[in-house]
CSV table of C-alpha atoms in Angstrom, one decimal:
chain,number,residue,atom,x,y,z
A,609,MET,CA,139.0,86.0,10.0
A,610,ASP,CA,141.7,83.8,11.6
A,611,THR,CA,143.2,80.6,10.1
A,612,GLN,CA,141.5,78.4,12.8
A,613,SER,CA,138.1,79.9,11.9
A,614,LEU,CA,138.6,79.2,8.2
A,615,LYS,CA,139.6,75.6,8.9
A,616,HIS,CA,136.4,75.2,10.9
A,617,ILE,CA,134.3,76.8,8.2
A,618,ILE,CA,135.5,74.5,5.4
A,619,THR,CA,134.2,71.4,7.3
A,620,ARG,CA,130.6,72.8,7.0
A,621,ARG,CA,128.0,72.2,4.3
A,622,GLU,CA,127.7,74.7,1.5
A,623,PHE,CA,125.0,76.7,3.2
A,624,GLY,CA,127.2,77.0,6.2
A,625,LYS,CA,130.1,78.1,4.0
A,626,ALA,CA,128.0,80.8,2.4
A,627,ALA,CA,126.7,82.1,5.7
A,628,ALA,CA,130.1,82.2,7.2
A,629,ALA,CA,131.5,84.0,4.2
A,630,LEU,CA,128.9,86.6,4.4
A,631,SER,CA,129.5,87.0,8.2
A,632,GLY,CA,133.2,87.3,7.6
A,633,ALA,CA,132.7,90.0,4.9
A,634,ALA,CA,130.4,91.9,7.3
A,635,MET,CA,133.0,91.7,10.0
A,636,LEU,CA,135.7,93.1,7.7
A,637,ALA,CA,133.4,95.8,6.4
A,638,ALA,CA,132.6,96.8,9.9
A,639,ARG,CA,136.2,96.9,10.8
A,640,ALA,CA,137.1,99.1,7.8
A,641,ALA,CA,134.1,101.4,8.5
A,642,ARG,CA,135.1,101.8,12.1
A,643,ALA,CA,138.7,102.7,11.2
A,644,GLN,CA,137.4,105.2,8.6
A,645,GLU,CA,135.0,106.8,11.1
A,646,SER,CA,138.0,107.3,13.4
A,647,GLY,CA,139.8,109.2,10.7
A,648,ASP,CA,143.5,110.0,11.2
A,649,THR,CA,143.2,110.4,15.0
A,650,LEU,CA,141.9,107.8,17.4
A,651,LYS,CA,140.3,109.1,20.5
A,652,VAL,CA,141.3,107.3,23.7
A,653,GLY,CA,139.6,107.1,27.1
A,654,LEU,CA,141.2,105.7,30.3
A,655,LEU,CA,139.0,103.8,32.8
A,656,GLY,CA,141.0,103.1,35.9
A,657,CYS,CA,143.6,105.8,36.8
A,658,GLY,CA,145.8,103.7,39.0
A,659,GLY,CA,149.4,102.6,38.3
A,660,ARG,CA,148.7,100.0,35.7
A,661,GLY,CA,146.0,102.0,33.9
A,662,THR,CA,148.2,105.1,33.6
A,663,GLY,CA,151.1,102.9,32.5
A,664,ALA,CA,149.0,101.4,29.7
A,665,LEU,CA,147.8,104.9,28.7
A,666,ASN,CA,151.3,106.3,28.5
A,667,GLN,CA,152.5,103.3,26.5
A,668,LEU,CA,149.6,103.5,24.0
A,669,LEU,CA,150.1,107.3,23.5
A,670,GLU,CA,154.0,107.1,23.3
A,671,ALA,CA,154.0,104.1,20.9
A,672,ASN,CA,151.5,105.5,18.3
A,673,GLU,CA,150.9,108.6,16.3
A,674,ASN,CA,147.5,110.3,15.6
A,675,VAL,CA,146.1,109.2,19.0
A,676,VAL,CA,144.7,111.5,21.6
A,677,LEU,CA,143.5,111.1,25.2
A,678,ILE,CA,140.1,112.9,25.6
A,679,ALA,CA,138.6,111.3,28.7
A,680,LEU,CA,139.5,109.9,32.2
A,681,ALA,CA,137.4,107.9,34.7
A,682,ASP,CA,138.0,106.2,38.0
A,683,VAL,CA,135.9,105.3,41.1
A,684,PHE,CA,137.9,107.8,43.1
A,685,GLU,CA,138.1,111.5,42.4
A,686,ASP,CA,141.7,111.8,43.6
A,687,ARG,CA,142.8,109.2,41.0
A,688,THR,CA,141.0,110.8,38.1
A,689,MET,CA,142.1,114.3,39.0
A,690,GLY,CA,145.6,113.2,39.8
A,691,VAL,CA,146.0,112.0,36.2
A,692,TYR,CA,144.3,115.1,34.9
A,693,GLU,CA,146.7,117.4,36.9
A,694,ARG,CA,149.8,115.5,35.8
A,695,MET,CA,148.9,115.0,32.1
A,696,VAL,CA,146.8,118.0,31.3
A,697,LYS,CA,147.5,120.9,33.6
A,698,ALA,CA,151.1,120.3,34.2
A,699,GLY,CA,151.7,119.0,30.7
A,700,ALA,CA,153.4,115.9,29.6
A,701,GLU,CA,156.4,116.8,27.5
A,702,ASN,CA,156.7,113.4,25.8
A,703,LEU,CA,153.0,113.4,24.9
A,704,ALA,CA,152.8,116.8,23.2
A,705,GLY,CA,149.6,117.1,21.1
A,706,LYS,CA,148.3,113.7,22.4
A,707,VAL,CA,146.4,114.9,25.5
A,708,ALA,CA,143.2,116.9,25.2
A,709,VAL,CA,141.0,116.3,28.2
A,710,GLU,CA,138.4,118.8,29.2
A,711,PRO,CA,137.2,119.0,32.8
A,712,ASP,CA,133.8,117.8,31.8
A,713,HIS,CA,135.4,114.6,30.5
A,714,CYS,CA,136.8,113.7,33.9
A,715,PHE,CA,134.4,111.2,35.6
A,716,THR,CA,134.3,109.6,39.1
A,717,GLY,CA,132.1,107.2,41.0
A,718,LEU,CA,130.9,103.6,40.6
A,719,ASP,CA,129.1,104.5,37.4
A,720,ALA,CA,132.0,106.4,35.9
A,721,TYR,CA,132.4,103.6,33.3
A,722,LYS,CA,129.0,104.5,31.9
A,723,GLN,CA,129.9,108.2,31.6
A,724,ILE,CA,133.2,107.6,29.8
A,725,LEU,CA,131.5,105.1,27.4
A,726,ALA,CA,128.9,107.8,26.5
A,727,THR,CA,131.7,110.0,25.1
A,728,ASP,CA,133.0,109.6,21.5
A,729,ILE,CA,136.1,107.7,22.4
A,730,ASP,CA,137.3,105.1,19.9
A,731,ILE,CA,139.4,103.1,22.3
A,732,LEU,CA,138.7,102.2,25.9
A,733,ILE,CA,141.7,101.4,28.1
A,734,GLU,CA,140.2,99.1,30.8
A,735,GLY,CA,142.7,99.6,33.5
A,736,THR,CA,140.5,99.0,36.6
A,737,LEU,CA,140.4,95.9,38.8
A,738,PRO,CA,139.5,92.3,38.0
A,739,TYR,CA,136.2,92.3,39.9
A,740,CYS,CA,134.6,94.9,37.6
A,741,ARG,CA,136.2,94.1,34.3
A,742,PRO,CA,133.4,91.8,33.1
A,743,LYS,CA,130.8,94.6,33.6
A,744,HIS,CA,133.0,97.2,32.0
A,745,ILE,CA,133.9,95.0,29.0
A,746,ALA,CA,130.3,94.1,28.4
A,747,ALA,CA,129.3,97.8,28.5
A,748,ALA,CA,132.1,98.7,26.1
A,749,VAL,CA,131.0,96.1,23.7
A,750,GLU,CA,127.5,97.5,23.7
A,751,ALA,CA,128.9,101.0,23.2
A,752,GLY,CA,130.9,99.8,20.1
A,753,LYS,CA,134.4,100.7,21.4
A,754,HIS,CA,137.7,99.1,20.6
A,755,ILE,CA,139.2,97.7,23.8
A,756,PHE,CA,142.5,97.3,25.6
A,757,SER,CA,141.9,95.4,28.8
A,758,GLU,CA,144.3,94.5,31.5
A,759,LYS,CA,144.4,90.9,32.7
A,760,PRO,CA,142.8,88.9,34.3
A,761,VAL,CA,139.4,89.8,32.9
A,762,ALA,CA,137.4,88.4,35.9
A,763,SER,CA,137.7,87.1,39.4
A,764,ASP,CA,135.1,84.3,39.1
A,765,PRO,CA,133.5,82.0,36.6
A,766,VAL,CA,130.3,84.1,36.2
A,767,GLY,CA,132.5,87.0,35.1
A,768,VAL,CA,134.5,84.9,32.7
A,769,ARG,CA,131.4,83.7,30.9
A,770,MET,CA,130.2,87.4,30.7
A,771,VAL,CA,133.5,88.3,28.9
A,772,MET,CA,133.3,85.3,26.6
A,773,GLU,CA,129.8,86.2,25.5
A,774,ALA,CA,130.5,89.9,25.1
A,775,GLY,CA,133.8,89.1,23.3
A,776,GLU,CA,132.0,87.0,20.7
A,777,LYS,CA,129.6,89.8,19.9
A,778,HIS,CA,132.5,92.3,19.8
A,779,LYS,CA,134.5,90.2,17.4
A,780,LYS,CA,131.5,89.7,15.1
A,781,ALA,CA,131.2,93.5,14.9
A,782,GLY,CA,134.8,93.7,13.6
A,783,LEU,CA,136.1,95.6,16.6
A,784,SER,CA,139.6,95.1,18.0
A,785,PHE,CA,140.4,93.7,21.5
A,786,VAL,CA,143.9,93.4,22.9
A,787,ALA,CA,144.6,92.1,26.4
A,788,GLY,CA,147.4,92.9,28.8
A,789,THR,CA,149.0,89.5,28.3
A,790,GLN,CA,151.9,91.2,26.7
A,791,ARG,CA,153.9,88.0,26.1
A,792,ARG,CA,151.6,87.4,23.1
A,793,HIS,CA,153.2,90.5,21.6
A,794,GLN,CA,156.8,89.8,22.6
A,795,LYS,CA,159.1,88.8,19.7
A,796,GLU,CA,161.1,86.3,21.8
A,797,TYR,CA,157.9,84.4,22.8
A,798,ILE,CA,156.3,84.6,19.4
A,799,GLU,CA,159.3,83.2,17.6
A,800,THR,CA,160.0,80.5,20.2
A,801,ILE,CA,156.5,79.2,20.4
A,802,ALA,CA,156.3,79.2,16.6
A,803,LYS,CA,159.4,77.0,16.6
A,804,ILE,CA,157.9,74.7,19.3
A,805,HIS,CA,154.8,74.4,17.1
A,806,ASP,CA,157.0,73.5,14.2
A,807,GLY,CA,158.6,70.7,16.1
A,808,ALA,CA,161.8,72.2,17.4
A,809,ILE,CA,161.7,70.1,20.6
A,810,GLY,CA,159.5,67.3,19.2
A,811,GLU,CA,156.1,66.5,20.7
A,812,VAL,CA,155.5,68.5,23.8
A,813,ARG,CA,155.0,66.1,26.7
A,814,ALA,CA,155.0,68.3,29.7
A,815,MET,CA,155.4,72.0,30.9
A,816,ARG,CA,156.1,73.9,34.0
A,817,ALA,CA,155.3,77.5,34.9
A,818,TYR,CA,156.5,79.6,37.8
A,819,TRP,CA,155.6,83.0,39.3
A,820,CYS,CA,157.4,82.9,42.6
A,821,GLY,CA,158.0,86.3,44.1
A,822,SER,CA,157.0,88.6,47.0
A,823,LEU,CA,153.7,90.3,47.8
A,824,PRO,CA,153.3,93.2,45.3
A,825,PHE,CA,151.8,95.6,48.0
A,826,VAL,CA,149.6,96.0,51.0
A,827,HIS,CA,148.1,99.2,52.3
A,828,ASP,CA,147.0,100.2,55.8
A,829,ARG,CA,143.4,101.4,56.2
A,830,GLN,CA,143.2,105.2,56.4
A,831,GLU,CA,140.8,107.1,58.6
A,832,GLY,CA,137.5,107.7,56.9
A,833,TRP,CA,137.8,104.8,54.5
A,834,SER,CA,134.7,102.7,54.3
A,835,ASP,CA,134.9,98.9,53.8
A,836,LEU,CA,134.4,99.2,50.1
A,837,GLU,CA,136.9,102.0,49.7
A,838,TYR,CA,139.5,99.9,51.6
A,839,ARG,CA,138.7,96.8,49.6
A,840,ILE,CA,139.3,98.7,46.4
A,841,ARG,CA,142.4,100.7,47.5
A,842,ASN,CA,144.0,97.6,49.1
A,843,TRP,CA,142.6,95.5,46.2
A,844,TYR,CA,145.3,92.9,45.8
A,845,ASN,CA,144.5,91.3,49.1
A,846,TYR,CA,140.9,90.3,48.7
A,847,CYS,CA,139.7,87.4,46.5
A,848,TRP,CA,136.6,88.9,45.1
A,849,VAL,CA,138.5,92.0,44.0
A,850,SER,CA,141.7,90.5,42.6
A,851,GLY,CA,141.1,86.8,42.2
A,852,ASP,CA,144.1,85.8,44.3
A,853,ASN,CA,147.7,85.7,43.0
A,854,ILE,CA,147.2,82.6,40.8
A,855,VAL,CA,144.6,84.5,38.8
A,856,GLU,CA,145.8,88.1,39.0
A,857,GLN,CA,149.5,87.5,38.4
A,858,HIS,CA,150.2,83.9,37.4
A,859,VAL,CA,147.7,84.3,34.6
A,860,HIS,CA,150.6,85.5,32.4
A,861,ASN,CA,152.4,82.2,32.7
A,862,LEU,CA,149.2,80.1,32.4
A,863,ASP,CA,148.4,82.1,29.2
A,864,VAL,CA,151.8,81.1,27.7
A,865,CYS,CA,151.1,77.4,28.5
A,866,ASN,CA,147.7,77.5,26.9
A,867,TRP,CA,149.3,79.2,23.8
A,868,VAL,CA,152.1,76.6,23.6
A,869,LEU,CA,149.6,73.7,23.9
A,870,ASN,CA,147.0,75.3,21.7
A,871,ALA,CA,144.4,74.3,24.3
A,872,HIS,CA,143.0,75.0,27.7
A,873,PRO,CA,143.4,72.4,30.5
A,874,GLU,CA,140.9,69.6,31.0
A,875,ALA,CA,141.3,69.3,34.8
A,876,VAL,CA,143.5,70.3,37.7
A,877,VAL,CA,144.5,69.0,41.1
A,878,ALA,CA,146.0,71.6,43.4
A,879,SER,CA,147.2,72.5,46.8
A,880,GLY,CA,147.9,75.9,48.5
A,881,GLY,CA,147.7,77.8,51.7
A,882,ARG,CA,148.8,80.7,53.8
A,883,ALA,CA,152.2,80.2,55.2
A,884,TRP,CA,153.2,83.6,56.6
A,885,LYS,CA,150.4,86.1,56.3
A,886,PRO,CA,148.9,87.1,59.7
A,887,ALA,CA,145.2,87.0,60.2
A,888,GLU,CA,144.7,90.7,59.7
A,889,GLU,CA,142.2,92.7,57.5
A,890,ARG,CA,145.1,94.3,55.6
A,891,TYR,CA,146.2,90.9,54.3
A,892,GLY,CA,142.7,89.8,53.4
A,893,ASP,CA,141.6,86.3,52.7
A,894,LEU,CA,144.1,85.1,50.0
A,895,TYR,CA,146.5,82.2,50.0
A,896,ASP,CA,150.2,83.0,49.6
A,897,HIS,CA,151.2,79.9,47.6
A,898,PHE,CA,149.7,77.5,45.1
A,899,SER,CA,151.0,74.3,43.5
A,900,CYS,CA,148.9,72.9,40.6
A,901,ASP,CA,149.0,69.8,38.3
A,902,TYR,CA,147.0,70.8,35.2
A,903,GLN,CA,146.0,68.0,32.7
A,904,TYR,CA,145.8,69.0,29.1
A,905,PRO,CA,144.5,67.1,26.1
A,906,GLY,CA,146.6,64.1,25.1
A,907,GLY,CA,147.7,63.4,28.7
A,908,VAL,CA,150.1,66.4,28.8
A,909,HIS,CA,150.7,67.7,32.3
A,910,MET,CA,151.7,71.3,33.2
A,911,PHE,CA,153.0,71.9,36.7
A,912,SER,CA,152.3,75.4,38.0
A,913,PHE,CA,153.9,77.1,41.0
A,914,SER,CA,153.0,80.6,42.3
A,915,ARG,CA,153.6,82.3,45.6
A,916,HIS,CA,154.2,85.5,47.5
A,917,TRP,CA,157.0,84.8,49.9
A,918,ASN,CA,159.6,87.4,51.0
A,919,ASN,CA,163.3,86.6,51.2
A,920,SER,CA,162.9,83.3,49.3
A,921,HIS,CA,163.9,81.9,45.9
A,922,GLY,CA,162.0,83.6,43.1
A,923,ASP,CA,161.5,82.7,39.5
A,924,VAL,CA,159.2,83.8,36.7
A,925,PHE,CA,159.2,81.6,33.6
A,926,GLU,CA,157.6,78.9,31.5
A,927,GLU,CA,159.3,75.8,30.1
A,928,ALA,CA,158.2,73.1,27.6
A,929,PHE,CA,159.6,69.6,27.6
A,930,GLY,CA,159.4,67.7,24.3
A,931,SER,CA,160.4,64.3,22.9
A,932,LYS,CA,163.6,65.9,21.4
A,933,GLY,CA,164.5,68.4,24.1
A,934,SER,CA,163.3,71.3,26.2
A,935,THR,CA,163.3,75.1,26.1
A,936,LEU,CA,162.2,78.1,28.0
A,937,CYS,CA,159.2,79.6,26.1
A,938,HIS,CA,161.1,82.7,25.1
A,939,ALA,CA,164.6,81.3,24.6
A,940,LEU,CA,164.6,80.5,20.9
A,941,GLY,CA,163.6,83.9,19.7
A,942,GLU,CA,165.3,87.2,19.1
A,943,ALA,CA,164.7,90.4,21.2
A,944,GLY,CA,162.2,92.8,19.8
A,945,ASN,CA,160.3,95.9,20.9
A,946,ASN,CA,159.2,96.3,24.5
A,947,PRO,CA,156.1,94.2,24.6
A,948,TYR,CA,154.2,96.7,26.8
A,949,TYR,CA,154.5,99.1,23.9
A,950,GLN,CA,154.1,96.6,21.1
A,951,GLU,CA,150.7,95.4,22.3
A,952,HIS,CA,149.4,99.0,21.8
A,953,ILE,CA,151.0,99.3,18.4
A,954,ASP,CA,149.3,96.0,17.5
A,955,LEU,CA,146.0,97.3,18.8
A,956,VAL,CA,146.1,100.6,16.8
A,957,ASN,CA,147.3,98.8,13.6
A,958,SER,CA,144.5,96.3,14.0
A,959,ILE,CA,141.9,99.1,14.3
A,960,ARG,CA,143.4,101.0,11.3
A,961,GLY,CA,143.7,97.8,9.2
A,962,THR,CA,147.4,98.4,8.7
A,963,GLY,CA,148.4,95.2,10.6
A,964,PRO,CA,147.0,91.8,11.6
A,965,TYR,CA,143.6,91.8,13.2
A,966,TYR,CA,143.6,91.2,17.0
A,967,HIS,CA,140.8,90.0,19.1
A,968,GLN,CA,142.1,88.4,22.3
A,969,ALA,CA,138.9,88.3,24.4
A,970,GLN,CA,138.4,84.5,24.2
A,971,GLU,CA,142.1,83.6,24.9
A,972,VAL,CA,142.5,85.9,27.9
A,973,ALA,CA,139.1,84.7,29.2
A,974,GLU,CA,140.3,81.1,28.9
A,975,SER,CA,143.6,81.9,30.6
A,976,THR,CA,141.7,83.7,33.4
A,977,LEU,CA,139.5,80.6,33.9
A,978,THR,CA,142.7,78.4,33.9
A,979,GLY,CA,143.8,80.4,37.0
A,980,ILE,CA,140.4,80.3,38.6
A,981,MET,CA,140.0,76.5,38.3
A,982,GLY,CA,143.4,76.1,39.9
A,983,ARG,CA,142.3,78.4,42.7
A,984,MET,CA,139.0,76.4,43.1
A,985,ALA,CA,140.9,73.1,43.3
A,986,ALA,CA,143.3,74.5,45.9
A,987,TYR,CA,140.6,76.1,48.0
A,988,THR,CA,138.4,73.0,48.0
A,989,GLY,CA,140.9,70.2,47.9
A,990,GLN,CA,138.9,68.7,45.0
A,991,ARG,CA,139.8,67.8,41.4
A,992,VAL,CA,138.2,70.5,39.2
A,993,THR,CA,137.5,70.0,35.5
A,994,TRP,CA,137.3,72.7,32.9
A,995,GLU,CA,133.5,72.1,32.6
A,996,ASP,CA,133.2,72.3,36.4
A,997,ALA,CA,134.8,75.8,36.4
A,998,LEU,CA,133.2,77.1,33.1
A,999,ASN,CA,129.7,76.1,34.2
A,1000,SER,CA,130.0,77.1,37.9
A,1001,ASP,CA,127.6,79.5,39.3
A,1002,LEU,CA,130.3,80.8,41.6
A,1003,SER,CA,130.0,84.6,41.8
A,1004,LEU,CA,132.3,86.4,44.3
A,1005,VAL,CA,131.5,90.0,43.5
A,1006,PRO,CA,128.8,91.5,45.6
A,1007,ASP,CA,125.7,92.5,43.6
A,1008,ASP,CA,125.3,95.8,45.5
A,1009,LEU,CA,128.4,97.9,45.8
A,1010,ASP,CA,127.8,100.8,48.1
A,1011,PHE,CA,130.2,102.8,50.1
A,1012,ALA,CA,127.8,102.9,53.0
A,1013,LYS,CA,127.7,99.1,53.4
A,1014,GLU,CA,129.9,96.6,55.2
A,1015,TYR,CA,132.0,94.1,53.3
A,1016,PRO,CA,133.6,91.7,55.8
A,1017,VAL,CA,136.8,89.8,54.9
A,1018,GLY,CA,137.2,86.1,54.7
A,1019,PRO,CA,137.3,83.6,56.0
A,1020,VAL,CA,140.5,82.2,54.5
A,1021,PRO,CA,139.4,79.0,52.6
A,1022,VAL,CA,140.1,75.6,54.3
A,1023,PRO,CA,140.3,72.6,51.9
A,1024,GLY,CA,137.7,70.0,52.6
A,1025,ALA,CA,135.7,72.2,55.0
């Protein structure tokens, strides 16, 4: 149980203390039992066999001993079997003894997540796309799996609430959850933010965060691709699939700001738009720039800038301004392990009980919602509060996903319309 939870518990009456103590003991017992059940070798399943999913898989396997990949799943057969061919049939020299996938543990289709969760994996790597992560995370919680999930964990408020609710149940079961917000595992950030919290720059009075770069990718539609297949293969360019760049990419910086301030924002005013993208299906319905003024408790403001502009000034950083000075949020720490590997080391150590316990579902859900509320404010031209976003019934993901159905694009949001 974390320090904040203990601080909360000691404010309760004696009955509450006793109940919480029993709950904590049960959580620790469940965690220990789960690690023991896993024995010396933890079985891993990859859900989402694209670039980020396979990257996370390789990093988990390379960074840890006594782990083995036993299952693969993706919506598309070429993705699942592509990983199978590369890692199993061709053999991965750097992963000797860590790959043991049989053909009957290669799953495809929209319900592939159900099939992989029905296996005896201990760890699910959730490497799919933002639109389906809430459903997958909730199902993994019900299946009793430890989880590594890429970020963001949703593309809309309904999905965020699903993750928060599932995450609470998951944590009570003593299971481990690590998110792909790798700065939380990066030594430079950990040490710098600890120093900020200890007063190195005085009282934090403002922050700014940038993710200003170019468009990560865009794909042309191929012959034979249905609407749904094109939306998923060209996923970065559709709001219901990716969440837009402020949610999918800028979430890293927003997460750092929430971490520094030990809070989520209370409200946001934002602007944004589409400066260069032509009105084509391949570029979807997203903005290509956002500027946000987030208000945090105590009157602290954080200024957020994210964009996808080619051949322009680019920057990715977070900076805190205090009463005694300022610092980039990684500048006061020493270099450590590659954080993309360290996050998986931390997950495995958490499961085995050989390191600190990690459960990051709530914090990554809050960071995801921070991005979503900024997007909502920019799209509508309205001031959006945390409660507005958290309680919103906005659900972007179609209820019925079917490769035979049409999924029109757009329109691009117009503030005030």
